[in-house]
Amino acid sequence: MSKILFVITGADHWTLADGTKHPSGFWAEEAAAPYEAFKAAGHEVVVATPGGVVPTVDQSSFAPEFNGGQEGADRVAAVLASFTELQRPIALEDVDLDAYAAVFYPGGHGPMEDLAVDRTSGRILIDALDSGKPLAVVCHGPAALLAATKDDGTNAFAGYRVAAFTNAEETQSGFADKAKWLLETRLVEAGVDVQVGEPWVPNIVVDRNLVTGQNPSSSAPLAAEVLKKLG
């Protein structure tokens, strides 16, 4: 049995362009689906957040319309209820990467608030990339890649092919004109090769040890790809 590190946002809101704080956090399915898959395969999960705060789930991510109906929403809620590791996270500063076989970043708008500018998270990402271990990031989770700057000022993920929540999806979700910045645009500006798929359709991109997914529906296939890499 291996240990898999879940790096999760500690933010409970996302600051919009007009300064208002939109309630947010991590997206339920993006934590639940991989957690369920990794635990079923016999792996241990450890959660790390900035400062070791207990992460906040975005309550809107339990809505039936985001989970294929009420039954799907209930299922995701049940999985998260069993995800007791969420209640006892370690601090990012205390992460010993050598203890983990893989690293996973779920999304939600929360990472755009904190992980996008978190230097400790950025260092974990760079070290995970360099280690060759499976590094998996989904949806808005790639906001964290923006903090992975090397000593020369370049982004460690520049030139990597990555899937991430797209400008089209942000527009369709009603937030593009309210956001301070858009994830796809920022990643491209950092030199990341964003592979844009159809909105809301699973899109998994594998580039070396990096496995990324575009949206919530990409979470389960992303987890399957990580398990393949772990053998």
mmCIF file of C-alpha atoms in Angstrom:
data_model
loop_
_atom_site.group_PDB
_atom_site.id
_atom_site.type_symbol
_atom_site.label_atom_id
_atom_site.label_comp_id
_atom_site.label_asym_id
_atom_site.label_seq_id
_atom_site.Cartn_x
_atom_site.Cartn_y
_atom_site.Cartn_z
ATOM 1 C CA MET A 1 0.000 0.000 0.000
ATOM 2 C CA SER A 2 1.337 3.418 -1.016
ATOM 3 C CA LYS A 3 0.555 6.855 0.312
ATOM 4 C CA ILE A 4 -0.940 9.470 -2.006
ATOM 5 C CA LEU A 5 -0.768 13.149 -1.101
ATOM 6 C CA PHE A 6 -3.860 15.281 -1.735
ATOM 7 C CA VAL A 7 -2.928 18.961 -1.799
ATOM 8 C CA ILE A 8 -6.178 20.874 -1.282
ATOM 9 C CA THR A 9 -6.991 24.566 -1.166
ATOM 10 C CA GLY A 10 -7.432 26.115 2.246
ATOM 11 C CA ALA A 11 -9.547 28.960 0.878
ATOM 12 C CA ASP A 12 -13.264 29.219 1.604
ATOM 13 C CA HIS A 13 -13.864 31.958 -0.978
ATOM 14 C CA TRP A 14 -12.710 33.320 -4.317
ATOM 15 C CA THR A 15 -12.201 37.065 -4.615
ATOM 16 C CA LEU A 16 -13.853 38.404 -7.763
ATOM 17 C CA ALA A 17 -12.765 41.377 -9.857
ATOM 18 C CA ASP A 18 -15.111 43.738 -8.009
ATOM 19 C CA GLY A 19 -13.663 42.690 -4.656
ATOM 20 C CA THR A 20 -16.596 40.569 -3.517
ATOM 21 C CA LYS A 21 -15.832 37.212 -1.927
ATOM 22 C CA HIS A 22 -17.633 34.375 -3.663
ATOM 23 C CA PRO A 23 -18.065 31.326 -1.361
ATOM 24 C CA SER A 24 -15.897 28.535 -2.697
ATOM 25 C CA GLY A 25 -13.333 25.905 -1.691
ATOM 26 C CA PHE A 26 -12.585 22.552 -3.321
ATOM 27 C CA TRP A 27 -15.016 20.865 -5.717
ATOM 28 C CA ALA A 28 -16.692 17.801 -4.217
ATOM 29 C CA GLU A 29 -16.482 15.361 -7.141
ATOM 30 C CA GLU A 30 -12.857 16.217 -7.837
ATOM 31 C CA ALA A 31 -11.844 15.045 -4.378
ATOM 32 C CA ALA A 32 -14.411 12.273 -3.985
ATOM 33 C CA ALA A 33 -13.926 10.339 -7.232
ATOM 34 C CA PRO A 34 -10.113 10.030 -6.958
ATOM 35 C CA TYR A 35 -10.321 9.331 -3.227
ATOM 36 C CA GLU A 36 -12.736 6.488 -3.828
ATOM 37 C CA ALA A 37 -10.566 5.048 -6.612
ATOM 38 C CA PHE A 38 -7.310 5.284 -4.665
ATOM 39 C CA LYS A 39 -8.783 3.790 -1.496
ATOM 40 C CA ALA A 40 -10.409 0.954 -3.462
ATOM 41 C CA ALA A 41 -6.965 0.162 -4.900
ATOM 42 C CA GLY A 42 -5.583 -0.099 -1.367
ATOM 43 C CA HIS A 43 -3.729 3.192 -1.121
ATOM 44 C CA GLU A 44 -3.561 5.512 1.874
ATOM 45 C CA VAL A 45 -4.502 9.167 1.418
ATOM 46 C CA VAL A 46 -2.988 12.103 3.301
ATOM 47 C CA VAL A 47 -4.412 15.620 2.943
ATOM 48 C CA ALA A 48 -2.220 18.728 3.061
ATOM 49 C CA THR A 49 -3.444 22.337 3.012
ATOM 50 C CA PRO A 50 -1.854 25.757 3.495
ATOM 51 C CA GLY A 51 -1.351 26.118 7.231
ATOM 52 C CA GLY A 52 -2.991 22.753 7.884
ATOM 53 C CA VAL A 53 -6.491 24.266 7.883
ATOM 54 C CA VAL A 54 -9.445 21.915 7.431
ATOM 55 C CA PRO A 55 -10.463 22.413 3.783
ATOM 56 C CA THR A 56 -13.846 23.829 2.817
ATOM 57 C CA VAL A 57 -15.975 22.112 0.193
ATOM 58 C CA ASP A 58 -17.778 24.366 -2.279
ATOM 59 C CA GLN A 59 -21.405 23.777 -1.309
ATOM 60 C CA SER A 60 -22.578 24.436 -4.862
ATOM 61 C CA SER A 61 -20.654 21.335 -5.973
ATOM 62 C CA PHE A 62 -23.304 19.187 -4.251
ATOM 63 C CA ALA A 63 -26.035 20.523 -6.553
ATOM 64 C CA PRO A 64 -27.841 17.786 -8.524
ATOM 65 C CA GLU A 65 -27.228 19.575 -11.828
ATOM 66 C CA PHE A 66 -23.474 19.182 -11.335
ATOM 67 C CA ASN A 67 -23.667 15.515 -10.389
ATOM 68 C CA GLY A 68 -25.974 13.995 -12.985
ATOM 69 C CA GLY A 69 -29.009 14.223 -10.722
ATOM 70 C CA GLN A 70 -29.861 13.875 -7.047
ATOM 71 C CA GLU A 71 -28.649 10.278 -6.825
ATOM 72 C CA GLY A 72 -25.208 11.309 -8.061
ATOM 73 C CA ALA A 73 -25.142 14.250 -5.674
ATOM 74 C CA ASP A 74 -26.032 11.994 -2.752
ATOM 75 C CA ARG A 75 -23.303 9.563 -3.757
ATOM 76 C CA VAL A 76 -20.622 12.252 -3.896
ATOM 77 C CA ALA A 77 -21.756 13.563 -0.514
ATOM 78 C CA ALA A 78 -21.550 10.060 0.953
ATOM 79 C CA VAL A 79 -18.017 9.539 -0.358
ATOM 80 C CA LEU A 80 -16.900 12.867 1.084
ATOM 81 C CA ALA A 81 -18.480 11.959 4.412
ATOM 82 C CA SER A 82 -16.271 8.849 4.459
ATOM 83 C CA PHE A 83 -13.211 10.938 3.532
ATOM 84 C CA THR A 84 -12.232 11.443 7.170
ATOM 85 C CA GLU A 85 -8.682 12.437 6.233
ATOM 86 C CA LEU A 86 -10.129 15.834 5.255
ATOM 87 C CA GLN A 87 -10.651 16.575 8.944
ATOM 88 C CA ARG A 88 -6.994 16.086 9.889
ATOM 89 C CA PRO A 89 -4.813 17.695 7.235
ATOM 90 C CA ILE A 90 -1.125 18.369 7.630
ATOM 91 C CA ALA A 91 0.429 21.716 6.722
ATOM 92 C CA LEU A 92 2.060 22.067 3.317
ATOM 93 C CA GLU A 93 5.238 23.115 5.124
ATOM 94 C CA ASP A 94 5.383 19.697 6.814
ATOM 95 C CA VAL A 95 5.126 17.617 3.627
ATOM 96 C CA ASP A 96 7.949 15.111 3.115
ATOM 97 C CA LEU A 97 7.556 14.253 -0.539
ATOM 98 C CA ASP A 98 9.677 11.112 -0.179
ATOM 99 C CA ALA A 99 6.857 9.546 1.857
ATOM 100 C CA TYR A 100 4.405 9.598 -1.068
ATOM 101 C CA ALA A 101 4.057 7.574 -4.249
ATOM 102 C CA ALA A 102 1.929 10.193 -6.020
ATOM 103 C CA VAL A 103 0.605 13.735 -5.610
ATOM 104 C CA PHE A 104 -2.892 14.929 -6.507
ATOM 105 C CA TYR A 105 -4.426 18.411 -6.672
ATOM 106 C CA PRO A 106 -8.239 18.689 -6.933
ATOM 107 C CA GLY A 107 -9.821 21.927 -8.110
ATOM 108 C CA GLY A 108 -12.676 24.229 -7.270
ATOM 109 C CA HIS A 109 -12.230 27.990 -7.445
ATOM 110 C CA GLY A 110 -10.362 27.893 -4.113
ATOM 111 C CA PRO A 111 -6.929 27.172 -5.665
ATOM 112 C CA MET A 112 -7.226 30.417 -7.656
ATOM 113 C CA GLU A 113 -7.361 32.231 -4.308
ATOM 114 C CA ASP A 114 -4.469 30.607 -2.444
ATOM 115 C CA LEU A 115 -2.510 27.865 -4.242
ATOM 116 C CA ALA A 116 -1.949 30.064 -7.304
ATOM 117 C CA VAL A 117 0.378 32.205 -5.184
ATOM 118 C CA ASP A 118 1.556 29.675 -2.581
ATOM 119 C CA ARG A 119 5.333 29.269 -2.778
ATOM 120 C CA THR A 120 5.372 26.136 -0.618
ATOM 121 C CA SER A 121 2.870 24.447 -2.905
ATOM 122 C CA GLY A 122 4.904 25.642 -5.877
ATOM 123 C CA ARG A 123 8.005 23.973 -4.466
ATOM 124 C CA ILE A 124 6.078 20.717 -3.853
ATOM 125 C CA LEU A 125 4.928 20.780 -7.484
ATOM 126 C CA ILE A 126 8.434 21.351 -8.810
ATOM 127 C CA ASP A 127 9.867 18.598 -6.613
ATOM 128 C CA ALA A 128 7.073 16.192 -7.590
ATOM 129 C CA LEU A 129 7.635 16.938 -11.271
ATOM 130 C CA ASP A 130 11.373 16.382 -10.913
ATOM 131 C CA SER A 131 10.880 13.172 -8.919
ATOM 132 C CA GLY A 132 9.135 11.341 -11.749
ATOM 133 C CA LYS A 133 6.275 10.340 -9.434
ATOM 134 C CA PRO A 134 2.752 10.598 -10.829
ATOM 135 C CA LEU A 135 1.575 14.186 -10.386
ATOM 136 C CA ALA A 136 -2.131 14.647 -11.074
ATOM 137 C CA VAL A 137 -3.995 17.958 -11.237
ATOM 138 C CA VAL A 138 -7.600 18.581 -12.288
ATOM 139 C CA CYS A 139 -9.948 21.422 -13.313
ATOM 140 C CA HIS A 140 -9.007 24.644 -11.445
ATOM 141 C CA GLY A 141 -6.253 22.752 -9.631
ATOM 142 C CA PRO A 142 -3.756 23.815 -12.337
ATOM 143 C CA ALA A 143 -3.983 27.329 -10.878
ATOM 144 C CA ALA A 144 -1.388 25.964 -8.448
ATOM 145 C CA LEU A 145 1.044 25.510 -11.352
ATOM 146 C CA LEU A 146 1.297 29.290 -11.596
ATOM 147 C CA ALA A 147 3.252 29.334 -8.319
ATOM 148 C CA ALA A 148 5.790 26.774 -9.579
ATOM 149 C CA THR A 149 8.435 29.272 -10.648
ATOM 150 C CA LYS A 150 12.086 28.257 -10.889
ATOM 151 C CA ASP A 151 15.027 30.312 -9.676
ATOM 152 C CA ASP A 152 15.395 31.893 -13.113
ATOM 153 C CA GLY A 153 11.788 33.110 -12.982
ATOM 154 C CA THR A 154 10.411 30.680 -15.565
ATOM 155 C CA ASN A 155 7.534 28.341 -14.834
ATOM 156 C CA ALA A 156 8.512 24.717 -14.205
ATOM 157 C CA PHE A 157 5.560 23.560 -16.325
ATOM 158 C CA ALA A 158 6.368 25.716 -19.348
ATOM 159 C CA GLY A 159 6.298 23.485 -22.425
ATOM 160 C CA TYR A 160 4.235 20.792 -20.712
ATOM 161 C CA ARG A 161 0.944 19.759 -22.286
ATOM 162 C CA VAL A 162 -1.791 20.340 -19.703
ATOM 163 C CA ALA A 163 -5.578 20.121 -19.486
ATOM 164 C CA ALA A 164 -7.290 22.693 -17.263
ATOM 165 C CA PHE A 165 -10.649 24.394 -16.838
ATOM 166 C CA THR A 166 -11.065 26.403 -20.014
ATOM 167 C CA ASN A 167 -12.100 29.972 -20.722
ATOM 168 C CA ALA A 168 -15.132 28.577 -22.564
ATOM 169 C CA GLU A 169 -16.188 26.604 -19.479
ATOM 170 C CA GLU A 170 -15.642 29.608 -17.218
ATOM 171 C CA THR A 171 -17.806 31.650 -19.585
ATOM 172 C CA GLN A 172 -20.552 29.021 -19.621
ATOM 173 C CA SER A 173 -20.447 28.794 -15.821
ATOM 174 C CA GLY A 174 -21.113 32.549 -15.654
ATOM 175 C CA PHE A 175 -17.857 33.635 -14.018
ATOM 176 C CA ALA A 176 -15.599 34.701 -16.897
ATOM 177 C CA ASP A 177 -16.732 38.325 -16.816
ATOM 178 C CA LYS A 178 -16.535 38.429 -12.998
ATOM 179 C CA ALA A 179 -13.090 36.897 -12.508
ATOM 180 C CA LYS A 180 -9.890 38.833 -11.870
ATOM 181 C CA TRP A 181 -8.155 36.490 -14.292
ATOM 182 C CA LEU A 182 -8.874 33.340 -16.283
ATOM 183 C CA LEU A 183 -6.985 30.106 -15.668
ATOM 184 C CA GLU A 184 -6.448 29.075 -19.279
ATOM 185 C CA THR A 185 -5.151 32.538 -20.179
ATOM 186 C CA ARG A 186 -2.731 32.682 -17.240
ATOM 187 C CA LEU A 187 -1.354 29.203 -17.953
ATOM 188 C CA VAL A 188 -0.721 30.080 -21.592
ATOM 189 C CA GLU A 189 1.023 33.279 -20.499
ATOM 190 C CA ALA A 190 3.273 31.149 -18.270
ATOM 191 C CA GLY A 191 4.286 29.035 -21.263
ATOM 192 C CA VAL A 192 2.075 26.039 -20.508
ATOM 193 C CA ASP A 193 0.686 24.214 -23.564
ATOM 194 C CA VAL A 194 -3.012 24.067 -22.648
ATOM 195 C CA GLN A 195 -4.853 21.298 -24.511
ATOM 196 C CA VAL A 196 -8.418 22.576 -24.833
ATOM 197 C CA GLY A 197 -11.144 19.945 -25.122
ATOM 198 C CA GLU A 198 -14.889 20.228 -25.529
ATOM 199 C CA PRO A 199 -16.604 21.962 -22.598
ATOM 200 C CA TRP A 200 -17.663 19.633 -19.764
ATOM 201 C CA VAL A 201 -16.449 16.494 -21.569
ATOM 202 C CA PRO A 202 -13.705 14.417 -19.905
ATOM 203 C CA ASN A 203 -10.291 15.429 -21.225
ATOM 204 C CA ILE A 204 -7.165 13.804 -19.798
ATOM 205 C CA VAL A 205 -3.678 14.830 -20.900
ATOM 206 C CA VAL A 206 -0.569 12.845 -19.961
ATOM 207 C CA ASP A 207 2.851 14.431 -20.442
ATOM 208 C CA ARG A 208 5.672 12.475 -18.842
ATOM 209 C CA ASN A 209 4.734 12.014 -15.155
ATOM 210 C CA LEU A 210 2.168 14.832 -15.249
ATOM 211 C CA VAL A 211 -1.499 13.806 -15.559
ATOM 212 C CA THR A 212 -4.076 16.596 -15.884
ATOM 213 C CA GLY A 213 -7.839 16.788 -16.338
ATOM 214 C CA GLN A 214 -9.957 19.609 -17.723
ATOM 215 C CA ASN A 215 -13.109 19.579 -15.604
ATOM 216 C CA PRO A 216 -14.999 17.721 -12.850
ATOM 217 C CA SER A 217 -16.001 14.893 -15.187
ATOM 218 C CA SER A 218 -12.299 14.276 -15.821
ATOM 219 C CA SER A 219 -11.680 13.362 -12.159
ATOM 220 C CA ALA A 220 -12.469 9.643 -12.314
ATOM 221 C CA PRO A 221 -10.537 8.951 -15.561
ATOM 222 C CA LEU A 222 -7.638 10.982 -14.181
ATOM 223 C CA ALA A 223 -7.555 8.767 -11.087
ATOM 224 C CA ALA A 224 -7.574 5.673 -13.304
ATOM 225 C CA GLU A 225 -4.561 7.037 -15.195
ATOM 226 C CA VAL A 226 -2.681 7.615 -11.937
ATOM 227 C CA LEU A 227 -3.407 4.056 -10.827
ATOM 228 C CA LYS A 228 -2.045 2.778 -14.158
ATOM 229 C CA LYS A 229 1.164 4.721 -13.553
ATOM 230 C CA LEU A 230 1.450 3.338 -10.032
ATOM 231 C CA GLY A 231 1.114 -0.150 -11.484
#
